[in-house]
């Protein structure tokens, strides 16, 4: 069984072909550089760039796999949530291939791509506990099966990756912010500034990063006589110290709520063995280390996709597409891309969803 997957929901145009035996036959990825100067993704620029590159990316991926489109059993695309202009490009490309070759089309929820991605690299059985941390989303979920999710907690404001990006922007570090913050944090003192842990006292698994970001803003503005945000006023070491403090505090916020979720998971899903982290922020080695310590404490296995598959890519879409296809979960060609598409929408409403008391 071979599935082609196309990713175009944000600023990465990706394609991959994977097999049921978990082989990645070929992949291609183009991360858009165009947004760097704006400090964030510009949807219109992203959509145009996807349109420009998607055919070449699909061709390159097939070439690397040494197969032709005829060899593919199904065609999948990220059909949301995401920036609709880009999503439409990937979905239309996948539908056109499916129609021309009379192959099934699979509409993949981008978040399900992140959620299932670790299973291509590791033997992870359902159910497992998932921390999904990306630029647009920040959730703690139980992955009960393909298409079956129980959301235990979510951010009430910014996503974790969004907070990394906003802090990086204030520090003049460019976009995306996560990798630069991680790099500089390694050179900084993570005890230099005391930062708040929003929602740490709340009796649920929800998260918040807005207050943390505001606290960083206050520190940066204190360097300017008129309270402006001007990163050029900060010595390099101070920038590194802020990065270290922010990364440590954001990680503590995540691990604290994940610990609560772990207790709930162990009680309600005693057969579950894995804690998984995925999404762009899961590329952060410091976070991965702390999550591993937490999983060890509760006698659970920690797993994460290889770092290059944490940020958006074609492999995660192809793999999620394959997982759906082999269960017969294909879609009609009139499927409408969905800018908003909660992962737990189709799951039965479970007790505690949206705010587990643990
Ligand atoms: O999953 P992703 O590629 O796109 C979305 O679906 O949103 O995630 C991108 C996010 C960005 O916010 C980026 O700053 C963050 O992941 N990110 C990181 C790291 N690498 C990427 N955050 C922290 N540490 C990293 N090493
Ligand atoms: Zn993503």
mmCIF file of C-alpha atoms and ligand atoms in Angstrom:
data_model
loop_
_atom_site.group_PDB
_atom_site.id
_atom_site.type_symbol
_atom_site.label_atom_id
_atom_site.label_comp_id
_atom_site.label_asym_id
_atom_site.label_seq_id
_atom_site.Cartn_x
_atom_site.Cartn_y
_atom_site.Cartn_z
ATOM 1 C CA UNK A 1 0.000 0.000 0.000
ATOM 2 C CA UNK A 2 1.477 3.340 -1.096
ATOM 3 C CA UNK A 3 -0.010 6.736 -0.231
ATOM 4 C CA UNK A 4 0.996 10.150 -1.540
ATOM 5 C CA UNK A 5 0.474 13.046 0.886
ATOM 6 C CA UNK A 6 0.573 16.783 0.240
ATOM 7 C CA UNK A 7 1.053 19.475 2.899
ATOM 8 C CA UNK A 8 0.322 23.154 2.228
ATOM 9 C CA UNK A 9 -1.595 24.455 5.249
ATOM 10 C CA UNK A 10 0.904 27.068 6.423
ATOM 11 C CA UNK A 11 4.320 28.007 5.028
ATOM 12 C CA UNK A 12 5.737 24.616 4.036
ATOM 13 C CA UNK A 13 4.961 22.931 0.731
ATOM 14 C CA UNK A 14 5.609 19.249 1.275
ATOM 15 C CA UNK A 15 4.941 15.932 -0.406
ATOM 16 C CA UNK A 16 5.840 12.366 0.501
ATOM 17 C CA UNK A 17 5.043 8.800 -0.425
ATOM 18 C CA UNK A 18 4.925 6.246 2.377
ATOM 19 C CA UNK A 19 4.070 2.579 2.612
ATOM 20 C CA UNK A 20 2.151 0.505 5.116
ATOM 21 C CA UNK A 21 5.502 -0.977 6.162
ATOM 22 C CA UNK A 22 6.443 2.511 7.360
ATOM 23 C CA UNK A 23 8.934 3.148 4.579
ATOM 24 C CA UNK A 24 9.296 6.710 3.384
ATOM 25 C CA UNK A 25 9.867 6.052 -0.305
ATOM 26 C CA UNK A 26 10.392 9.678 -1.178
ATOM 27 C CA UNK A 27 9.777 13.156 0.144
ATOM 28 C CA UNK A 28 10.272 16.770 -0.828
ATOM 29 C CA UNK A 29 9.824 19.928 1.192
ATOM 30 C CA UNK A 30 10.053 23.611 0.445
ATOM 31 C CA UNK A 31 9.935 25.931 3.454
ATOM 32 C CA UNK A 32 8.965 29.405 2.343
ATOM 33 C CA UNK A 33 11.635 31.998 3.053
ATOM 34 C CA UNK A 34 9.423 34.827 1.845
ATOM 35 C CA UNK A 35 7.905 35.463 5.295
ATOM 36 C CA UNK A 36 11.131 36.058 7.230
ATOM 37 C CA UNK A 37 11.121 39.807 6.674
ATOM 38 C CA UNK A 38 7.549 40.123 8.014
ATOM 39 C CA UNK A 39 8.119 38.274 11.313
ATOM 40 C CA UNK A 40 5.197 35.940 10.594
ATOM 41 C CA UNK A 41 3.402 34.128 7.793
ATOM 42 C CA UNK A 42 1.597 36.359 5.261
ATOM 43 C CA UNK A 43 -1.350 34.231 4.026
ATOM 44 C CA UNK A 44 -1.525 35.670 0.497
ATOM 45 C CA UNK A 45 2.203 35.257 -0.094
ATOM 46 C CA UNK A 46 2.008 31.718 1.293
ATOM 47 C CA UNK A 47 -0.867 30.739 -1.023
ATOM 48 C CA UNK A 48 0.948 32.032 -4.112
ATOM 49 C CA UNK A 49 4.162 30.285 -3.138
ATOM 50 C CA UNK A 50 2.321 26.968 -2.622
ATOM 51 C CA UNK A 51 0.748 27.349 -6.052
ATOM 52 C CA UNK A 52 4.118 28.036 -7.603
ATOM 53 C CA UNK A 53 5.888 25.080 -5.986
ATOM 54 C CA UNK A 54 3.390 22.296 -5.435
ATOM 55 C CA UNK A 55 3.767 20.564 -8.829
ATOM 56 C CA UNK A 56 7.561 20.539 -8.594
ATOM 57 C CA UNK A 57 7.454 19.269 -5.023
ATOM 58 C CA UNK A 58 5.135 16.389 -5.953
ATOM 59 C CA UNK A 59 7.309 15.517 -8.974
ATOM 60 C CA UNK A 60 10.511 15.657 -6.917
ATOM 61 C CA UNK A 61 8.999 13.397 -4.281
ATOM 62 C CA UNK A 62 7.877 10.799 -6.858
ATOM 63 C CA UNK A 63 11.245 10.955 -8.587
ATOM 64 C CA UNK A 64 13.082 10.297 -5.318
ATOM 65 C CA UNK A 65 10.728 7.379 -4.669
ATOM 66 C CA UNK A 66 11.367 5.995 -8.175
ATOM 67 C CA UNK A 67 7.646 5.557 -8.728
ATOM 68 C CA UNK A 68 4.999 7.169 -10.909
ATOM 69 C CA UNK A 69 1.572 8.405 -9.908
ATOM 70 C CA UNK A 70 0.069 5.152 -11.225
ATOM 71 C CA UNK A 71 1.843 3.262 -8.432
ATOM 72 C CA UNK A 72 0.083 5.239 -5.718
ATOM 73 C CA UNK A 73 -2.987 3.676 -4.064
ATOM 74 C CA UNK A 74 -4.467 6.862 -2.598
ATOM 75 C CA UNK A 75 -3.790 10.601 -2.557
ATOM 76 C CA UNK A 76 -4.038 12.580 0.671
ATOM 77 C CA UNK A 77 -3.803 16.292 1.429
ATOM 78 C CA UNK A 78 -3.983 18.510 4.506
ATOM 79 C CA UNK A 79 -7.546 19.775 4.136
ATOM 80 C CA UNK A 80 -7.471 22.061 7.219
ATOM 81 C CA UNK A 81 -7.179 23.590 9.699
ATOM 82 C CA UNK A 82 -4.838 26.204 8.302
ATOM 83 C CA UNK A 83 -4.526 29.166 5.968
ATOM 84 C CA UNK A 84 -7.284 28.503 3.490
ATOM 85 C CA UNK A 85 -5.442 29.820 0.405
ATOM 86 C CA UNK A 86 -2.672 27.294 0.907
ATOM 87 C CA UNK A 87 -4.973 24.461 1.967
ATOM 88 C CA UNK A 88 -6.974 24.881 -1.248
ATOM 89 C CA UNK A 89 -3.797 24.508 -3.334
ATOM 90 C CA UNK A 90 -2.847 21.164 -1.768
ATOM 91 C CA UNK A 91 -6.407 19.839 -1.762
ATOM 92 C CA UNK A 92 -7.047 20.790 -5.394
ATOM 93 C CA UNK A 93 -3.762 19.186 -6.446
ATOM 94 C CA UNK A 94 -4.585 15.961 -4.607
ATOM 95 C CA UNK A 95 -8.139 15.892 -5.958
ATOM 96 C CA UNK A 96 -6.932 16.493 -9.525
ATOM 97 C CA UNK A 97 -4.502 13.561 -9.267
ATOM 98 C CA UNK A 98 -7.176 11.365 -7.683
ATOM 99 C CA UNK A 99 -9.684 12.238 -10.382
ATOM 100 C CA UNK A 100 -7.273 11.828 -13.287
ATOM 101 C CA UNK A 101 -6.023 8.441 -12.085
ATOM 102 C CA UNK A 102 -9.251 7.221 -10.515
ATOM 103 C CA UNK A 103 -7.648 6.834 -7.083
ATOM 104 C CA UNK A 104 -9.240 7.511 -3.696
ATOM 105 C CA UNK A 105 -8.796 10.928 -2.095
ATOM 106 C CA UNK A 106 -8.187 11.319 1.641
ATOM 107 C CA UNK A 107 -8.831 14.648 3.379
ATOM 108 C CA UNK A 108 -6.402 14.740 6.302
ATOM 109 C CA UNK A 109 -6.926 16.960 9.301
ATOM 110 C CA UNK A 110 -3.500 18.648 9.616
ATOM 111 C CA UNK A 111 -3.606 18.136 13.384
ATOM 112 C CA UNK A 112 -4.215 14.434 12.869
ATOM 113 C CA UNK A 113 -1.092 14.471 10.694
ATOM 114 C CA UNK A 114 0.883 15.768 13.700
ATOM 115 C CA UNK A 115 -0.968 13.430 16.070
ATOM 116 C CA UNK A 116 -0.211 10.216 14.171
ATOM 117 C CA UNK A 117 3.225 11.148 12.826
ATOM 118 C CA UNK A 118 5.178 9.575 15.697
ATOM 119 C CA UNK A 119 3.652 6.191 14.768
ATOM 120 C CA UNK A 120 5.623 6.040 11.533
ATOM 121 C CA UNK A 121 8.885 6.123 13.483
ATOM 122 C CA UNK A 122 7.921 4.193 16.614
ATOM 123 C CA UNK A 123 5.650 1.335 17.614
ATOM 124 C CA UNK A 124 3.025 3.251 19.513
ATOM 125 C CA UNK A 125 -0.293 1.586 20.261
ATOM 126 C CA UNK A 126 -3.569 3.380 20.932
ATOM 127 C CA UNK A 127 -4.491 4.895 23.284
ATOM 128 C CA UNK A 128 -1.695 7.361 23.946
ATOM 129 C CA UNK A 129 -1.432 10.770 25.547
ATOM 130 C CA UNK A 130 -0.435 13.528 23.156
ATOM 131 C CA UNK A 131 0.963 16.998 23.699
ATOM 132 C CA UNK A 132 0.410 18.768 20.397
ATOM 133 C CA UNK A 133 2.396 21.989 20.285
ATOM 134 C CA UNK A 134 2.672 23.875 17.023
ATOM 135 C CA UNK A 135 2.571 27.427 15.736
ATOM 136 C CA UNK A 136 -1.231 27.456 15.610
ATOM 137 C CA UNK A 137 -2.264 24.885 18.200
ATOM 138 C CA UNK A 138 -1.500 23.809 21.723
ATOM 139 C CA UNK A 139 -3.536 20.924 23.055
ATOM 140 C CA UNK A 140 -3.331 17.901 25.308
ATOM 141 C CA UNK A 141 -5.307 14.968 23.898
ATOM 142 C CA UNK A 142 -5.877 11.295 24.345
ATOM 143 C CA UNK A 143 -5.425 9.650 20.947
ATOM 144 C CA UNK A 144 -7.876 6.766 21.282
ATOM 145 C CA UNK A 145 -7.663 5.661 17.661
ATOM 146 C CA UNK A 146 -7.456 7.072 14.153
ATOM 147 C CA UNK A 147 -10.133 9.775 14.091
ATOM 148 C CA UNK A 148 -10.928 9.387 17.799
ATOM 149 C CA UNK A 149 -9.636 12.019 20.155
ATOM 150 C CA UNK A 150 -10.461 13.253 23.616
ATOM 151 C CA UNK A 151 -9.229 16.750 24.243
ATOM 152 C CA UNK A 152 -8.142 17.202 27.836
ATOM 153 C CA UNK A 153 -6.866 20.739 27.603
ATOM 154 C CA UNK A 154 -6.076 23.560 25.230
ATOM 155 C CA UNK A 155 -4.544 27.009 25.261
ATOM 156 C CA UNK A 156 -6.975 29.750 26.107
ATOM 157 C CA UNK A 157 -4.969 32.322 24.132
ATOM 158 C CA UNK A 158 -1.669 31.902 22.235
ATOM 159 C CA UNK A 159 -0.318 28.590 20.978
ATOM 160 C CA UNK A 160 3.090 27.579 22.328
ATOM 161 C CA UNK A 161 4.838 28.100 18.983
ATOM 162 C CA UNK A 162 3.096 31.428 18.566
ATOM 163 C CA UNK A 163 4.557 32.525 21.921
ATOM 164 C CA UNK A 164 8.056 31.468 20.793
ATOM 165 C CA UNK A 165 7.530 33.420 17.564
ATOM 166 C CA UNK A 166 6.238 36.564 19.292
ATOM 167 C CA UNK A 167 9.034 36.599 21.861
ATOM 168 C CA UNK A 168 11.590 36.047 19.084
ATOM 169 C CA UNK A 169 10.094 38.926 17.109
ATOM 170 C CA UNK A 170 10.403 41.276 20.102
ATOM 171 C CA UNK A 171 14.029 40.196 20.494
ATOM 172 C CA UNK A 172 14.729 40.830 16.800
ATOM 173 C CA UNK A 173 15.445 37.148 16.127
ATOM 174 C CA UNK A 174 13.303 36.714 13.009
ATOM 175 C CA UNK A 175 10.751 34.070 12.036
ATOM 176 C CA UNK A 176 10.244 31.250 12.906
ATOM 177 C CA UNK A 177 11.299 32.067 16.435
ATOM 178 C CA UNK A 178 11.522 28.640 18.056
ATOM 179 C CA UNK A 179 14.832 27.467 16.603
ATOM 180 C CA UNK A 180 16.621 30.772 17.337
ATOM 181 C CA UNK A 181 15.279 30.929 20.896
ATOM 182 C CA UNK A 182 16.424 27.362 21.501
ATOM 183 C CA UNK A 183 19.886 28.136 20.145
ATOM 184 C CA UNK A 184 20.352 31.281 22.252
ATOM 185 C CA UNK A 185 18.752 29.737 25.349
ATOM 186 C CA UNK A 186 21.641 27.268 25.444
ATOM 187 C CA UNK A 187 23.959 30.259 26.051
ATOM 188 C CA UNK A 188 21.766 31.962 28.634
ATOM 189 C CA UNK A 189 21.073 31.891 32.370
ATOM 190 C CA UNK A 190 17.579 30.540 32.923
ATOM 191 C CA UNK A 191 17.380 31.876 36.479
ATOM 192 C CA UNK A 192 18.123 35.501 35.633
ATOM 193 C CA UNK A 193 14.525 36.723 35.225
ATOM 194 C CA UNK A 194 11.482 35.500 37.055
ATOM 195 C CA UNK A 195 8.556 34.938 34.676
ATOM 196 C CA UNK A 196 4.933 34.045 35.469
ATOM 197 C CA UNK A 197 3.351 30.624 34.989
ATOM 198 C CA UNK A 198 -0.152 31.527 33.767
ATOM 199 C CA UNK A 199 -2.959 29.147 34.784
ATOM 200 C CA UNK A 200 -0.595 27.102 36.945
ATOM 201 C CA UNK A 201 -3.140 27.148 39.746
ATOM 202 C CA UNK A 202 -6.151 26.158 37.624
ATOM 203 C CA UNK A 203 -7.677 22.782 38.289
ATOM 204 C CA UNK A 204 -7.664 21.665 34.637
ATOM 205 C CA UNK A 205 -5.305 20.910 31.743
ATOM 206 C CA UNK A 206 -5.663 24.253 29.994
ATOM 207 C CA UNK A 207 -2.714 26.450 29.112
ATOM 208 C CA UNK A 208 -2.057 30.141 28.564
ATOM 209 C CA UNK A 209 0.976 31.897 27.118
ATOM 210 C CA UNK A 210 -0.214 35.446 26.684
ATOM 211 C CA UNK A 211 0.828 36.613 30.174
ATOM 212 C CA UNK A 212 4.238 35.044 29.742
ATOM 213 C CA UNK A 213 4.723 36.922 26.496
ATOM 214 C CA UNK A 214 3.608 40.187 28.151
ATOM 215 C CA UNK A 215 6.086 39.659 30.988
ATOM 216 C CA UNK A 216 8.886 39.262 28.429
ATOM 217 C CA UNK A 217 7.669 42.412 26.686
ATOM 218 C CA UNK A 218 7.944 44.332 29.985
ATOM 219 C CA UNK A 219 11.528 43.186 30.497
ATOM 220 C CA UNK A 220 12.493 44.244 26.961
ATOM 221 C CA UNK A 221 10.765 47.609 27.220
ATOM 222 C CA UNK A 222 12.571 48.337 30.504
ATOM 223 C CA UNK A 223 15.782 48.778 28.460
ATOM 224 C CA UNK A 224 14.275 51.728 26.613
ATOM 225 C CA UNK A 225 13.894 55.161 28.300
ATOM 226 C CA UNK A 226 10.488 55.625 26.648
ATOM 227 C CA UNK A 227 9.318 52.031 27.118
ATOM 228 C CA UNK A 228 9.628 51.077 23.441
ATOM 229 C CA UNK A 229 10.382 47.571 22.220
ATOM 230 C CA UNK A 230 13.828 47.956 20.711
ATOM 231 C CA UNK A 231 15.908 44.798 20.741
ATOM 232 C CA UNK A 232 19.030 46.695 19.648
ATOM 233 C CA UNK A 233 19.217 48.188 23.166
ATOM 234 C CA UNK A 234 19.750 44.752 24.706
ATOM 235 C CA UNK A 235 23.252 43.289 25.184
ATOM 236 C CA UNK A 236 23.646 39.874 23.512
ATOM 237 C CA UNK A 237 23.981 38.092 26.854
ATOM 238 C CA UNK A 238 20.721 39.609 28.093
ATOM 239 C CA UNK A 239 18.945 38.370 24.953
ATOM 240 C CA UNK A 240 20.295 34.894 25.615
ATOM 241 C CA UNK A 241 19.191 35.092 29.271
ATOM 242 C CA UNK A 242 15.674 36.125 28.257
ATOM 243 C CA UNK A 243 15.537 33.235 25.760
ATOM 244 C CA UNK A 244 16.670 30.785 28.459
ATOM 245 C CA UNK A 245 14.126 32.075 30.994
ATOM 246 C CA UNK A 246 11.304 32.049 28.461
ATOM 247 C CA UNK A 247 12.096 28.554 27.188
ATOM 248 C CA UNK A 248 12.358 27.173 30.721
ATOM 249 C CA UNK A 249 9.120 28.806 31.872
ATOM 250 C CA UNK A 250 7.157 27.785 28.754
ATOM 251 C CA UNK A 251 8.421 24.231 29.245
ATOM 252 C CA UNK A 252 7.403 24.273 32.916
ATOM 253 C CA UNK A 253 3.902 25.461 31.936
ATOM 254 C CA UNK A 254 3.612 22.567 29.477
ATOM 255 C CA UNK A 255 5.027 19.886 31.772
ATOM 256 C CA UNK A 256 2.902 21.000 34.700
ATOM 257 C CA UNK A 257 -0.365 20.592 32.783
ATOM 258 C CA UNK A 258 0.851 17.470 31.047
ATOM 259 C CA UNK A 259 1.555 15.944 34.459
ATOM 260 C CA UNK A 260 -2.048 16.572 35.428
ATOM 261 C CA UNK A 261 -3.145 14.973 32.167
ATOM 262 C CA UNK A 262 -0.864 11.979 32.776
ATOM 263 C CA UNK A 263 -2.563 11.307 36.097
ATOM 264 C CA UNK A 264 -5.952 11.408 34.378
ATOM 265 C CA UNK A 265 -4.694 9.232 31.518
ATOM 266 C CA UNK A 266 -3.252 6.578 33.818
ATOM 267 C CA UNK A 267 -6.466 6.420 35.776
ATOM 268 C CA UNK A 268 -8.818 6.311 32.787
ATOM 269 C CA UNK A 269 -6.692 4.520 30.198
ATOM 270 C CA UNK A 270 -4.604 2.097 32.265
ATOM 271 C CA UNK A 271 -3.678 0.135 29.137
ATOM 272 C CA UNK A 272 -2.004 3.259 27.618
ATOM 273 C CA UNK A 273 1.786 3.146 27.513
ATOM 274 C CA UNK A 274 2.990 6.238 25.680
ATOM 275 C CA UNK A 275 3.304 9.974 26.105
ATOM 276 C CA UNK A 276 3.918 11.584 22.720
ATOM 277 C CA UNK A 277 4.842 15.137 21.783
ATOM 278 C CA UNK A 278 4.396 16.462 18.266
ATOM 279 C CA UNK A 279 4.090 19.667 16.244
ATOM 280 C CA UNK A 280 6.761 22.250 15.482
ATOM 281 C CA UNK A 281 7.620 23.021 19.122
ATOM 282 C CA UNK A 282 8.299 19.311 19.666
ATOM 283 C CA UNK A 283 11.529 19.956 17.723
ATOM 284 C CA UNK A 284 12.804 21.677 20.873
ATOM 285 C CA UNK A 285 15.406 19.440 22.489
ATOM 286 C CA UNK A 286 15.122 21.060 25.922
ATOM 287 C CA UNK A 287 11.361 20.429 25.955
ATOM 288 C CA UNK A 288 11.826 16.868 24.728
ATOM 289 C CA UNK A 289 14.280 16.190 27.569
ATOM 290 C CA UNK A 290 11.895 17.495 30.235
ATOM 291 C CA UNK A 291 8.972 15.532 28.788
ATOM 292 C CA UNK A 292 11.050 12.359 28.802
ATOM 293 C CA UNK A 293 11.847 12.929 32.518
ATOM 294 C CA UNK A 294 8.139 13.370 33.205
ATOM 295 C CA UNK A 295 7.148 10.227 31.312
ATOM 296 C CA UNK A 296 9.854 8.255 33.167
ATOM 297 C CA UNK A 297 8.476 9.468 36.495
ATOM 298 C CA UNK A 298 5.108 7.909 35.653
ATOM 299 C CA UNK A 299 6.550 4.770 34.092
ATOM 300 C CA UNK A 300 5.349 5.678 30.620
ATOM 301 C CA UNK A 301 7.287 5.507 27.359
ATOM 302 C CA UNK A 302 8.148 8.868 25.831
ATOM 303 C CA UNK A 303 8.056 9.174 22.053
ATOM 304 C CA UNK A 304 8.320 11.959 19.517
ATOM 305 C CA UNK A 305 8.679 12.110 15.754
ATOM 306 C CA UNK A 306 12.250 12.584 14.498
ATOM 307 C CA UNK A 307 13.009 16.315 14.782
ATOM 308 C CA UNK A 308 12.684 17.016 11.044
ATOM 309 C CA UNK A 309 9.119 15.588 11.075
ATOM 310 C CA UNK A 310 7.964 17.783 13.973
ATOM 311 C CA UNK A 311 7.506 20.874 11.839
ATOM 312 C CA UNK A 312 5.095 20.643 8.898
ATOM 313 C CA UNK A 313 6.046 18.143 6.196
ATOM 314 C CA UNK A 314 4.564 15.796 3.616
ATOM 315 C CA UNK A 315 5.383 12.603 5.511
ATOM 316 C CA UNK A 316 2.935 13.311 8.328
ATOM 317 C CA UNK A 317 0.134 13.880 5.834
ATOM 318 C CA UNK A 318 0.983 10.809 3.773
ATOM 319 C CA UNK A 319 1.146 8.682 6.930
ATOM 320 C CA UNK A 320 -2.142 9.982 8.379
ATOM 321 C CA UNK A 321 -3.659 9.506 4.917
ATOM 322 C CA UNK A 322 -2.446 5.917 4.886
ATOM 323 C CA UNK A 323 -3.810 5.250 8.369
ATOM 324 C CA UNK A 324 -7.209 6.559 7.258
ATOM 325 C CA UNK A 325 -7.156 4.863 3.859
ATOM 326 C CA UNK A 326 -6.458 1.415 5.286
ATOM 327 C CA UNK A 327 -9.506 1.836 7.542
ATOM 328 C CA UNK A 328 -11.612 2.778 4.524
ATOM 329 C CA UNK A 329 -11.839 6.414 5.613
ATOM 330 C CA UNK A 330 -11.668 8.112 2.211
ATOM 331 C CA UNK A 331 -13.454 11.271 1.090
ATOM 332 C CA UNK A 332 -15.548 12.411 -1.842
ATOM 333 C CA UNK A 333 -14.018 14.811 -4.330
ATOM 334 C CA UNK A 334 -16.484 17.512 -3.271
ATOM 335 C CA UNK A 335 -14.944 17.632 0.226
ATOM 336 C CA UNK A 336 -14.605 21.303 1.175
ATOM 337 C CA UNK A 337 -11.321 22.420 2.752
ATOM 338 C CA UNK A 338 -11.846 23.571 6.328
ATOM 339 C CA UNK A 339 -9.958 26.571 7.746
ATOM 340 C CA UNK A 340 -11.196 25.466 11.202
ATOM 341 C CA UNK A 341 -11.385 21.804 12.036
ATOM 342 C CA UNK A 342 -11.155 20.696 15.683
ATOM 343 C CA UNK A 343 -9.544 17.313 16.034
ATOM 344 C CA UNK A 344 -11.962 16.032 18.634
ATOM 345 C CA UNK A 345 -15.044 17.195 16.768
ATOM 346 C CA UNK A 346 -16.204 13.799 15.578
ATOM 347 C CA UNK A 347 -15.233 12.011 18.769
ATOM 348 C CA UNK A 348 -17.959 11.124 21.234
ATOM 349 C CA UNK A 349 -18.161 13.761 23.940
ATOM 350 C CA UNK A 350 -16.274 12.218 26.806
ATOM 351 C CA UNK A 351 -16.540 13.257 30.430
ATOM 352 C CA UNK A 352 -14.115 16.024 31.172
ATOM 353 C CA UNK A 353 -13.445 17.001 27.564
ATOM 354 C CA UNK A 354 -12.293 20.588 27.271
ATOM 355 C CA UNK A 355 -11.082 20.761 30.857
ATOM 356 C CA UNK A 356 -10.374 17.600 32.746
ATOM 357 C CA UNK A 357 -10.342 17.862 36.489
ATOM 358 C CA UNK A 358 -7.337 15.809 37.408
HETATM 359 O O1 LIG B 1 3.922 22.443 13.222
HETATM 360 P P1 LIG B 1 4.488 23.682 12.616
HETATM 361 O O2 LIG B 1 5.564 23.533 11.562
HETATM 362 O O3 LIG B 1 3.381 24.570 11.982
HETATM 363 C C1 LIG B 1 2.078 24.640 12.472
HETATM 364 O O4 LIG B 1 1.307 23.686 12.213
HETATM 365 O O5 LIG B 1 1.827 25.631 13.183
HETATM 366 O O6 LIG B 1 5.042 24.540 13.831
HETATM 367 C C2 LIG B 1 5.726 25.742 13.635
HETATM 368 C C3 LIG B 1 6.054 26.316 14.995
HETATM 369 C C4 LIG B 1 6.602 27.733 14.941
HETATM 370 O O7 LIG B 1 5.891 28.522 15.872
HETATM 371 C C5 LIG B 1 8.062 27.569 15.362
HETATM 372 O O8 LIG B 1 8.606 28.692 16.026
HETATM 373 C C6 LIG B 1 7.977 26.370 16.287
HETATM 374 O O9 LIG B 1 7.034 25.510 15.661
HETATM 375 N N1 LIG B 1 9.269 25.697 16.408
HETATM 376 C C7 LIG B 1 9.945 25.605 17.576
HETATM 377 C C8 LIG B 1 11.168 24.970 17.266
HETATM 378 N N2 LIG B 1 11.175 24.659 15.924
HETATM 379 C C9 LIG B 1 9.993 25.122 15.420
HETATM 380 N N3 LIG B 1 9.638 26.026 18.809
HETATM 381 C C10 LIG B 1 10.538 25.809 19.788
HETATM 382 N N4 LIG B 1 11.740 25.207 19.571
HETATM 383 C C11 LIG B 1 12.087 24.763 18.338
HETATM 384 N N5 LIG B 1 13.264 24.184 18.137
HETATM 385 ZN ZN1 LIG B 2 1.572 21.946 11.756
#
